[in-house]
Coordinates of C-alpha atoms and ligand atoms in Angstrom, one line a residue:
M16 CA -23.9 -25.1 16.7
A17 CA -25.1 -25.5 12.6
V18 CA -22.0 -23.0 9.5
S19 CA -26.0 -21.9 8.7
D20 CA -27.0 -20.3 12.1
H21 CA -24.9 -18.1 11.7
V22 CA -25.1 -14.6 9.6
D23 CA -24.7 -15.3 5.9
L24 CA -23.1 -12.3 3.7
A25 CA -25.1 -10.1 3.1
T26 CA -26.3 -9.2 6.8
F27 CA -23.1 -9.3 7.9
M28 CA -22.3 -6.8 5.6
E29 CA -25.4 -5.0 5.9
G30 CA -24.0 -4.3 10.2
V31 CA -20.7 -3.2 9.3
K32 CA -22.6 -0.3 6.9
K33 CA -24.4 0.2 10.3
R34 CA -21.7 0.6 12.0
N35 CA -19.3 2.5 10.6
P36 CA -21.0 5.0 8.2
G37 CA -20.4 7.1 4.8
Q38 CA -17.2 5.3 5.7
T39 CA -17.3 3.9 2.0
E40 CA -14.1 2.4 1.5
F41 CA -13.7 0.6 5.1
I42 CA -17.6 -0.6 3.5
Q43 CA -15.3 -1.0 -0.2
A44 CA -12.5 -3.4 1.3
V45 CA -14.3 -5.4 4.4
H46 CA -17.2 -6.5 1.3
E47 CA -13.9 -7.6 -1.0
V48 CA -12.1 -9.7 1.8
A49 CA -15.7 -10.5 3.4
Q50 CA -16.6 -12.2 0.0
D51 CA -13.9 -15.0 0.1
I52 CA -13.7 -15.6 3.4
F53 CA -17.1 -16.0 3.7
E54 CA -17.2 -18.7 1.5
F55 CA -13.9 -20.6 3.5
M56 CA -15.7 -20.1 6.3
S57 CA -18.5 -22.3 5.0
D58 CA -17.3 -25.0 5.9
K59 CA -15.6 -23.4 9.7
V60 CA -17.8 -23.7 12.6
E61 CA -15.0 -22.4 14.7
Y62 CA -14.1 -19.0 12.5
H63 CA -18.0 -18.0 12.4
E64 CA -18.0 -19.0 16.7
A65 CA -15.8 -16.6 17.6
Q66 CA -16.4 -14.2 15.1
I67 CA -13.7 -14.1 13.6
L68 CA -13.7 -11.7 10.9
R69 CA -16.5 -9.1 12.9
R70 CA -13.5 -9.5 15.1
I71 CA -10.7 -8.2 12.6
A72 CA -12.7 -6.0 10.1
E73 CA -13.3 -3.7 13.8
P74 CA -10.6 -2.0 14.9
D75 CA -8.4 -3.0 18.3
R76 CA -8.0 0.7 18.4
V77 CA -9.0 4.4 15.8
V78 CA -7.0 7.0 17.9
S79 CA -7.8 10.8 16.4
F80 CA -5.6 13.6 17.6
R81 CA -5.7 17.6 16.4
V82 CA -2.2 18.7 14.7
C83 CA -1.8 22.3 15.3
W84 CA 1.7 23.7 13.2
E85 CA 2.5 26.8 12.8
D86 CA 3.3 28.2 8.2
D87 CA 6.3 30.5 7.1
N88 CA 3.9 33.6 7.8
H89 CA 2.9 32.5 10.8
N90 CA -0.2 31.0 10.7
I91 CA -2.0 28.6 12.9
R92 CA -2.1 25.7 11.1
V93 CA -4.5 22.9 12.5
Q94 CA -5.2 19.2 11.0
R95 CA -6.2 15.9 12.2
G96 CA -3.7 13.4 13.2
W97 CA -4.8 9.4 13.3
R98 CA -3.8 6.3 13.6
V99 CA -5.7 2.7 13.4
Q100 CA -4.6 -0.1 15.1
N101 CA -6.0 -2.5 13.0
N102 CA -4.7 -6.2 14.1
N103 CA -2.1 -7.5 15.8
A104 CA -2.6 -10.9 16.4
I105 CA 1.0 -12.1 14.5
G106 CA 2.5 -9.0 15.7
P107 CA 3.0 -5.2 15.7
Y108 CA 0.4 -4.0 14.6
K109 CA 3.1 -2.6 11.2
G110 CA 1.3 0.4 8.3
G111 CA 2.0 3.1 6.6
I112 CA 1.4 6.9 7.9
R113 CA -0.2 9.3 4.8
F114 CA 0.0 12.8 4.5
H115 CA -2.4 13.9 2.3
P116 CA -6.2 15.9 1.9
S117 CA -8.2 13.1 0.7
V118 CA -7.6 11.4 3.8
T119 CA -10.1 10.5 7.0
E120 CA -11.2 8.3 8.6
S121 CA -12.6 5.6 6.2
V122 CA -9.3 6.4 4.0
L123 CA -6.8 4.4 7.0
K124 CA -9.9 2.3 8.1
F125 CA -9.3 0.6 4.5
L126 CA -5.5 0.4 4.7
A127 CA -4.8 -0.8 8.1
F128 CA -7.2 -3.7 7.6
E129 CA -5.7 -4.4 4.2
Q130 CA -2.4 -4.3 5.9
T131 CA -3.9 -6.7 8.5
F132 CA -4.5 -9.3 5.2
K133 CA -1.6 -8.6 3.8
N134 CA 0.7 -8.5 7.0
S135 CA 0.3 -11.5 7.4
L136 CA 0.9 -12.9 4.2
T137 CA 4.8 -12.0 3.6
G138 CA 5.1 -14.4 7.1
L139 CA 7.4 -11.9 8.7
P140 CA 5.6 -11.1 12.6
M141 CA 3.1 -8.1 11.5
G142 CA -0.2 -7.4 12.4
G143 CA -1.4 -4.5 10.5
G144 CA -2.3 -0.6 10.9
K145 CA -2.2 2.3 9.5
G146 CA -2.5 6.6 10.6
G147 CA -2.1 9.5 8.4
A148 CA -2.9 13.9 8.0
N149 CA -4.8 15.6 5.9
F150 CA -2.0 17.2 5.7
N151 CA -0.6 18.9 2.0
P152 CA 2.7 18.5 1.9
R153 CA 2.6 19.9 -1.3
G154 CA 4.1 23.9 -2.2
K155 CA 4.9 23.5 1.6
S156 CA 8.3 24.8 2.0
D157 CA 11.1 22.3 4.2
S158 CA 10.5 24.5 7.3
E159 CA 7.0 23.6 7.2
V160 CA 6.8 19.8 7.0
M161 CA 9.2 19.8 9.4
R162 CA 6.9 21.5 11.4
F163 CA 4.1 19.9 11.2
C164 CA 6.6 16.2 11.5
Q165 CA 6.7 17.1 14.8
S166 CA 3.8 18.4 16.3
F167 CA 2.0 14.4 14.4
M168 CA 4.7 13.2 16.5
S169 CA 4.4 14.9 19.6
E170 CA 1.5 13.3 20.0
L171 CA 1.6 10.5 17.9
Y172 CA 5.0 9.1 19.7
R173 CA 2.7 7.4 22.7
H174 CA 1.2 5.3 21.3
I175 CA 3.8 3.0 18.9
G176 CA 6.6 1.7 19.7
P177 CA 9.2 -0.7 18.4
N178 CA 7.5 -4.2 19.8
T179 CA 3.9 -2.0 19.8
D180 CA 3.5 0.2 16.9
V181 CA 5.5 0.6 13.5
P182 CA 4.5 2.9 11.6
A183 CA 6.9 3.7 7.8
G184 CA 6.3 5.7 4.8
D185 CA 2.9 6.0 2.1
I186 CA 1.1 8.7 -0.1
G187 CA 3.0 12.3 1.1
V188 CA 5.6 10.4 3.5
G189 CA 9.2 9.3 1.9
G190 CA 12.6 10.0 3.8
R191 CA 12.1 13.9 4.2
E192 CA 8.9 13.0 6.7
I193 CA 10.2 9.3 8.1
G194 CA 13.7 11.9 9.1
Y195 CA 11.8 14.7 10.7
M196 CA 9.5 12.3 12.7
F197 CA 12.1 9.9 14.1
G198 CA 13.6 12.8 15.2
Q199 CA 11.2 13.7 17.4
Y200 CA 10.6 10.9 18.6
K201 CA 14.5 10.3 19.1
R202 CA 13.9 13.3 21.0
L203 CA 10.9 13.0 23.6
T204 CA 11.3 9.6 24.6
N205 CA 15.9 9.6 24.7
R206 CA 15.4 6.9 23.2
W207 CA 16.7 4.8 19.4
E208 CA 14.9 2.6 18.9
G209 CA 14.0 0.9 15.2
V210 CA 10.8 2.7 16.2
L211 CA 9.7 3.7 11.8
T212 CA 11.4 2.2 9.1
G213 CA 11.9 3.7 5.3
K214 CA 14.3 5.6 7.7
G215 CA 17.9 6.5 5.9
Q216 CA 20.8 4.7 5.8
E217 CA 23.0 6.7 7.8
Y218 CA 20.7 6.5 11.2
G219 CA 19.0 2.1 10.3
G220 CA 17.2 2.0 7.2
S221 CA 17.6 -0.4 5.3
Q222 CA 18.8 -0.9 2.0
M223 CA 16.6 -2.1 -1.0
R224 CA 13.9 -0.2 1.8
P225 CA 12.6 2.1 -1.1
E226 CA 12.4 -0.3 -3.9
A227 CA 10.5 -2.0 -2.2
T228 CA 7.4 -1.9 -3.5
G229 CA 7.6 -1.4 -6.3
Y230 CA 10.5 -3.6 -7.5
G231 CA 8.5 -6.3 -5.1
A232 CA 5.3 -5.1 -7.3
V233 CA 6.5 -6.3 -10.8
Y234 CA 8.6 -9.5 -9.2
F235 CA 4.3 -10.1 -8.5
L236 CA 3.9 -9.6 -11.6
Q237 CA 6.1 -12.3 -13.5
N238 CA 5.5 -14.6 -11.2
M239 CA 1.6 -14.3 -12.4
L240 CA 3.5 -14.3 -15.9
K241 CA 5.5 -16.8 -15.7
H242 CA 3.2 -19.1 -14.2
Q243 CA 1.1 -19.4 -17.6
G244 CA 5.0 -19.2 -19.5
N245 CA 5.3 -15.4 -20.0
D246 CA 7.9 -13.1 -19.2
V247 CA 7.9 -9.0 -18.6
E248 CA 10.3 -8.9 -21.4
G249 CA 9.8 -7.2 -24.9
Q250 CA 6.1 -5.9 -22.9
S251 CA 4.3 -3.3 -22.6
A252 CA 3.6 -1.7 -19.3
V253 CA 1.5 1.9 -18.8
I254 CA 1.9 3.1 -15.1
S255 CA -0.1 5.6 -12.8
G256 CA 1.2 7.9 -10.4
S257 CA 5.4 9.0 -10.0
G258 CA 6.1 8.0 -6.9
N259 CA 7.7 6.6 -4.7
V260 CA 6.3 3.4 -6.1
A261 CA 5.8 4.2 -9.4
T262 CA 10.0 5.5 -10.0
H263 CA 10.8 1.9 -9.0
A264 CA 8.6 0.3 -10.6
A265 CA 8.8 1.9 -14.3
E266 CA 12.5 1.0 -13.2
K267 CA 12.3 -2.6 -12.8
I268 CA 10.2 -3.3 -15.3
T269 CA 12.8 -1.3 -17.6
Q270 CA 15.3 -4.1 -16.0
L271 CA 13.6 -6.6 -17.4
G272 CA 13.5 -5.7 -21.0
G273 CA 9.7 -3.9 -20.8
K274 CA 9.0 -1.5 -22.2
V275 CA 6.9 1.9 -19.9
L276 CA 4.7 3.9 -21.4
T277 CA 3.2 6.4 -19.0
M278 CA 3.3 7.4 -15.3
S279 CA 1.1 9.8 -14.0
D280 CA -0.1 13.1 -10.7
S281 CA -3.3 13.7 -9.6
G282 CA -3.4 16.3 -13.1
G283 CA -3.0 14.5 -15.3
F284 CA -0.2 11.5 -17.4
I285 CA 1.7 11.5 -19.9
H286 CA 2.4 9.2 -22.4
D287 CA 6.2 8.5 -24.0
P288 CA 5.6 6.4 -27.1
D289 CA 9.1 6.0 -27.1
G290 CA 9.5 4.3 -23.6
I291 CA 10.0 6.3 -19.9
D292 CA 14.2 4.4 -19.9
Q293 CA 16.4 4.4 -16.6
E294 CA 17.3 8.5 -18.0
K295 CA 14.4 9.7 -17.6
I296 CA 13.0 7.5 -14.8
D297 CA 16.1 9.2 -12.5
W298 CA 14.6 12.5 -14.2
V299 CA 11.6 11.6 -12.7
K300 CA 12.7 11.2 -9.7
H301 CA 14.7 14.0 -9.6
L302 CA 11.6 16.2 -10.5
K303 CA 9.4 14.2 -7.9
N304 CA 11.8 14.2 -4.6
V305 CA 13.6 16.2 -5.2
K306 CA 12.3 19.3 -6.8
R307 CA 9.4 19.2 -5.8
G308 CA 7.9 20.0 -9.9
R309 CA 4.0 18.5 -11.7
I310 CA 4.4 14.8 -13.9
S311 CA 2.8 17.5 -16.6
E312 CA 6.3 19.5 -16.7
Y313 CA 7.5 15.5 -18.6
A314 CA 6.4 16.8 -21.8
D315 CA 8.3 19.8 -21.6
E316 CA 11.8 18.2 -21.0
F317 CA 11.4 14.9 -23.3
K318 CA 10.5 15.6 -27.3
G319 CA 7.4 12.3 -28.9
A320 CA 6.2 12.6 -24.8
T321 CA 2.6 14.0 -24.5
Y322 CA 0.6 15.3 -20.9
H323 CA -3.2 15.1 -20.6
E324 CA -4.5 16.3 -18.2
G325 CA -7.1 15.6 -16.3
E326 CA -7.1 11.8 -17.0
R327 CA -5.8 8.5 -16.0
P328 CA -3.3 6.3 -18.5
W329 CA -5.6 3.2 -18.5
G330 CA -7.1 4.3 -22.5
V331 CA -3.1 4.3 -23.7
E332 CA -3.0 0.4 -25.7
C333 CA -1.3 -2.2 -23.8
D334 CA -0.1 -5.5 -22.6
L335 CA 0.7 -4.4 -18.2
A336 CA -0.3 -2.6 -16.5
L337 CA 0.5 -0.9 -13.0
P338 CA -2.0 1.2 -10.9
C339 CA 1.2 2.8 -8.3
A340 CA -1.1 5.9 -7.3
T341 CA -3.9 5.8 -5.2
Q342 CA -7.3 4.3 -4.2
N343 CA -9.8 3.9 -6.7
E344 CA -8.2 4.6 -9.8
L345 CA -9.0 2.3 -12.3
N346 CA -13.7 1.7 -12.7
E347 CA -15.4 -0.2 -14.5
D348 CA -15.1 1.4 -18.1
E349 CA -11.5 1.8 -17.1
A350 CA -11.2 -2.5 -16.8
K351 CA -12.8 -3.1 -19.8
S352 CA -10.4 -1.0 -22.1
L353 CA -7.5 -2.1 -21.2
V354 CA -9.5 -5.7 -22.0
S355 CA -10.5 -4.3 -24.8
N356 CA -7.1 -3.1 -25.7
G357 CA -5.0 -6.7 -25.1
C358 CA -3.6 -5.7 -21.6
K359 CA -3.1 -9.6 -20.6
G360 CA -1.6 -8.5 -16.6
V361 CA -2.3 -6.0 -13.9
S362 CA -0.6 -6.2 -10.8
E363 CA -0.9 -3.2 -8.6
G364 CA 1.0 -0.6 -6.5
A365 CA -2.0 1.0 -5.0
N366 CA -3.9 -0.5 -2.5
M367 CA -7.1 -1.2 -4.1
P368 CA -6.0 1.4 -6.6
T369 CA -9.1 -0.9 -8.8
T370 CA -12.9 -0.6 -8.1
L371 CA -14.9 -3.7 -7.0
E372 CA -16.5 -3.5 -10.3
G373 CA -13.3 -3.0 -12.7
V374 CA -12.1 -6.5 -10.8
K375 CA -14.7 -8.3 -11.2
V376 CA -14.5 -7.4 -15.3
F377 CA -10.5 -8.4 -14.9
H378 CA -11.9 -11.7 -13.4
D379 CA -14.6 -12.5 -16.3
A380 CA -11.5 -11.9 -18.6
K381 CA -9.7 -14.1 -17.0
I382 CA -7.0 -12.7 -17.4
L383 CA -4.2 -11.8 -14.8
Y384 CA -4.8 -9.5 -11.6
G385 CA -2.7 -9.1 -8.6
P386 CA -3.9 -7.0 -6.1
G387 CA -2.4 -4.5 -3.8
K388 CA -2.7 -7.0 -0.9
A389 CA -0.7 -9.4 -2.4
A390 CA 1.6 -7.4 -5.3
N391 CA 2.9 -4.7 -3.2
A392 CA 4.2 -7.1 -0.5
G393 CA 7.5 -5.9 -1.1
G394 CA 7.6 -3.0 0.2
V395 CA 6.2 -4.2 4.0
A396 CA 8.1 -6.8 4.2
V397 CA 11.9 -5.2 3.8
S398 CA 10.5 -2.6 6.2
G399 CA 10.0 -6.1 8.1
L400 CA 13.4 -7.3 8.2
E401 CA 14.7 -3.4 8.4
M402 CA 12.9 -4.5 12.2
S403 CA 14.7 -7.3 12.5
Q404 CA 17.9 -5.4 11.3
N405 CA 17.6 -2.4 14.2
S406 CA 16.8 -5.8 16.7
E407 CA 20.1 -7.9 15.5
R408 CA 22.5 -3.2 16.2
I409 CA 23.2 -4.7 12.5
S410 CA 22.6 -4.2 8.2
W411 CA 22.3 -6.7 5.5
N412 CA 23.3 -6.0 2.3
Q413 CA 21.9 -4.7 -1.2
E414 CA 22.6 -8.1 -2.0
R415 CA 20.8 -10.7 0.1
L416 CA 17.9 -7.6 0.7
G417 CA 17.2 -7.7 -2.7
D418 CA 17.1 -12.3 -3.2
M419 CA 14.5 -11.9 0.0
L420 CA 12.6 -9.2 -1.7
T421 CA 12.7 -11.3 -4.0
D422 CA 11.7 -14.5 -2.1
L423 CA 9.1 -13.3 0.0
M424 CA 7.2 -12.5 -3.5
E425 CA 7.5 -16.3 -4.7
G426 CA 6.1 -17.0 -1.1
I427 CA 3.1 -14.5 -1.1
H428 CA 2.6 -16.1 -5.0
E429 CA 2.9 -19.6 -4.0
K430 CA 0.4 -18.9 -1.7
C431 CA -2.1 -16.7 -3.6
V432 CA -1.2 -19.9 -6.1
E433 CA -2.6 -22.1 -3.4
Y434 CA -5.7 -20.8 -1.7
G435 CA -6.8 -19.5 -5.4
D436 CA -5.8 -22.1 -8.1
D437 CA -10.2 -23.0 -9.5
G438 CA -9.5 -25.7 -11.1
D439 CA -9.4 -25.3 -14.3
G440 CA -6.1 -23.2 -14.4
Y441 CA -6.8 -19.8 -14.0
V442 CA -5.7 -18.5 -10.7
D443 CA -8.7 -15.8 -8.8
Y444 CA -5.5 -14.0 -6.6
V445 CA -7.7 -11.2 -4.9
K446 CA -9.5 -15.1 -3.4
G447 CA -5.8 -17.0 -2.0
A448 CA -4.5 -13.3 -1.2
N449 CA -7.5 -13.0 1.0
I450 CA -7.9 -17.1 2.4
A451 CA -4.3 -17.2 3.1
G452 CA -3.8 -14.2 5.2
F453 CA -6.5 -14.6 6.8
K454 CA -6.1 -18.2 8.0
K455 CA -2.6 -17.4 9.7
V456 CA -4.2 -13.6 11.6
A457 CA -7.7 -15.7 12.4
D458 CA -5.7 -18.7 13.8
A459 CA -3.7 -17.0 16.4
M460 CA -6.8 -15.6 17.3
L461 CA -8.4 -18.3 17.7
A462 CA -5.7 -19.6 19.8
F463 CA -6.0 -16.0 22.1
G464 CA -9.7 -17.4 23.2
V465 CA -11.9 -13.6 23.3
V466 CA -9.7 -11.1 24.0
Ligands
NDP530 P1 3.9 9.1 -3.0 O1 3.5 9.7 -2.6 O2 5.4 8.6 -3.5 O3 3.4 8.9 -4.5 C1 2.0 9.0 -4.9 C2 2.0 9.4 -6.0 O4 0.1 9.3 -6.7 C3 1.5 10.3 -6.6 O5 2.1 10.7 -8.2 C4 0.9 11.2 -6.5 O6 0.0 12.3 -7.6 C5 -0.4 10.7 -6.8 N1 -2.0 10.2 -6.0 C6 -2.2 10.6 -5.2 N2 -3.2 11.2 -5.2 C7 -3.5 10.6 -6.2 C8 -5.3 11.0 -6.9 N3 -6.4 11.2 -5.2 N4 -5.8 11.3 -7.5 C9 -4.6 11.1 -8.4 N5 -3.2 10.7 -8.4 C10 -2.9 10.6 -6.5 O7 3.6 7.3 -2.9 P2 3.7 5.6 -3.1 O8 4.2 5.9 -4.4 O9 4.4 5.4 -2.0 O10 2.3 5.6 -3.1 C11 1.6 5.1 -4.1 C12 0.8 3.9 -3.5 O11 1.3 2.3 -3.4 C13 -0.5 3.9 -2.5 O12 -1.7 4.2 -3.1 C14 0.6 3.3 -1.2 O13 -0.5 3.6 -0.5 C15 0.7 2.8 -2.1 N6 1.7 1.7 -1.3 C16 3.0 2.6 -1.0 C17 4.4 1.3 -0.9 C18 5.4 2.4 0.2 O14 6.2 1.4 0.4 N7 5.3 3.6 0.0 C19 4.0 0.7 0.0 C20 2.8 -0.2 -0.5 C21 1.8 0.5 -1.4 P3 0.1 13.5 -6.6 O15 1.3 14.1 -6.7 O16 -0.3 14.1 -7.9 O17 0.0 13.7 -5.5
2IT531 O1 0.8 -0.3 1.9 C1 2.8 0.1 2.8 O2 2.0 -1.4 2.7 C2 2.9 0.7 2.9 N1 2.7 2.0 2.4 C3 3.7 0.3 3.7 C4 3.6 0.3 4.9 C5 5.2 -0.5 5.7 O3 5.6 -0.4 6.4 O4 6.2 -0.5 5.4

């Protein structure tokens, strides 16, 4: 059968839309990947015949469950939890858990789909999954968060395992939540095993895991700049978010001699023209992880900084931009404003923070643009190393893991260049990441036959 006998991109996307009504984020993520994969498959009958992309875009399973918990005022609360196990062709399902009121099945399906390609890009044996709940940790006491996590795990535990599915953190899930969930898993199963990553150092967590996503996103940026004979040193950077990824991205930019100008949360952003140095970053980490406060408090603490309520930071003049908060937080107009203000490079710490229209602006302007599935893969990569250490019952030191992270990010960058160099010196990192990520998963699936 000739390649031309198979469905084209438009027909494929019509099918995806029909089968996933109203799931806009999922459809967006599939569209972004399908554009490149259809071009790549144009002379590859085997992928078409085996319906590989169609199969990757249909999660292996979506588990949805009720999560009941009691708040401090003895009200019974009901949330919805999910685990999306997208694809385990190259390893156990792997991906974070997100607790945020905006979590829907569509959001988790897009994240699990993206994770499949991201995990493949790392070169480590991990499939793609994602989970979460529409639970809002903001304003909740530690006991409430503990009861929620325990209830969530009381259902999730039967679907996961160190060789089946290994969750980790994401928005709203950090060290505290992983601790509560790991404790409940251990209590229910009477097994101590590496079923979650991002664990505390005392109980099997890996050095460098907390830093890995933010540091990795900066290493990816550094690799992109180096490819053009440029560097982070002396450059100004605009960062969104103020959580795990944003604070560690800010830390690494600062360590490399760059100047961070902004951070944000869902309430607005702060602009500090003097630069957010290590001392200020430590203050933000404490604000977010211990006090559980809001970024607006930064402007009260540090003279010269301003808070911009209800706004995002993309209008601030900068050389580099790192979206590190959430999906679709950087639109077409904001992308245009970054480009016209002279921004030379964008590295996504968050997953799918730039809209499809925004991505087109960056590509048309031929500025460096590292998509999340490549740029933020350092986090899951070190999670993969945590799994290895747990299996071997050993732990590696910070220096060794730091070196492994820089090597992994360099390797991911190389794969993107291999498949994304358009011949005239410009690298389409989206295309490179999509094709390199797809190829490994697709070839494994071909080997398995129709399963
Ligand atoms: P955190 O919960 O630590 O921080 C999230 C940050 O983003 C907070 O500042 C939060 O502000 C902000 N935020 C969340 N939702 C929104 C929203 N709807 N609008 C504006 N701001 C928002 O999460 P992480 O730092 O771990 O995750 C950030 C991003 O990085 C996510 O896209 C995640 O998927 C991605 N990522 C995370 C990895 C990890 O290892 N943690 C690995 C790879 C990617 P507020 O407090 O107001 O909600
Ligand atoms: O989006 C992501 O890659 C993560 N939230 C981290 C996943 C993981 O398993 O470490």
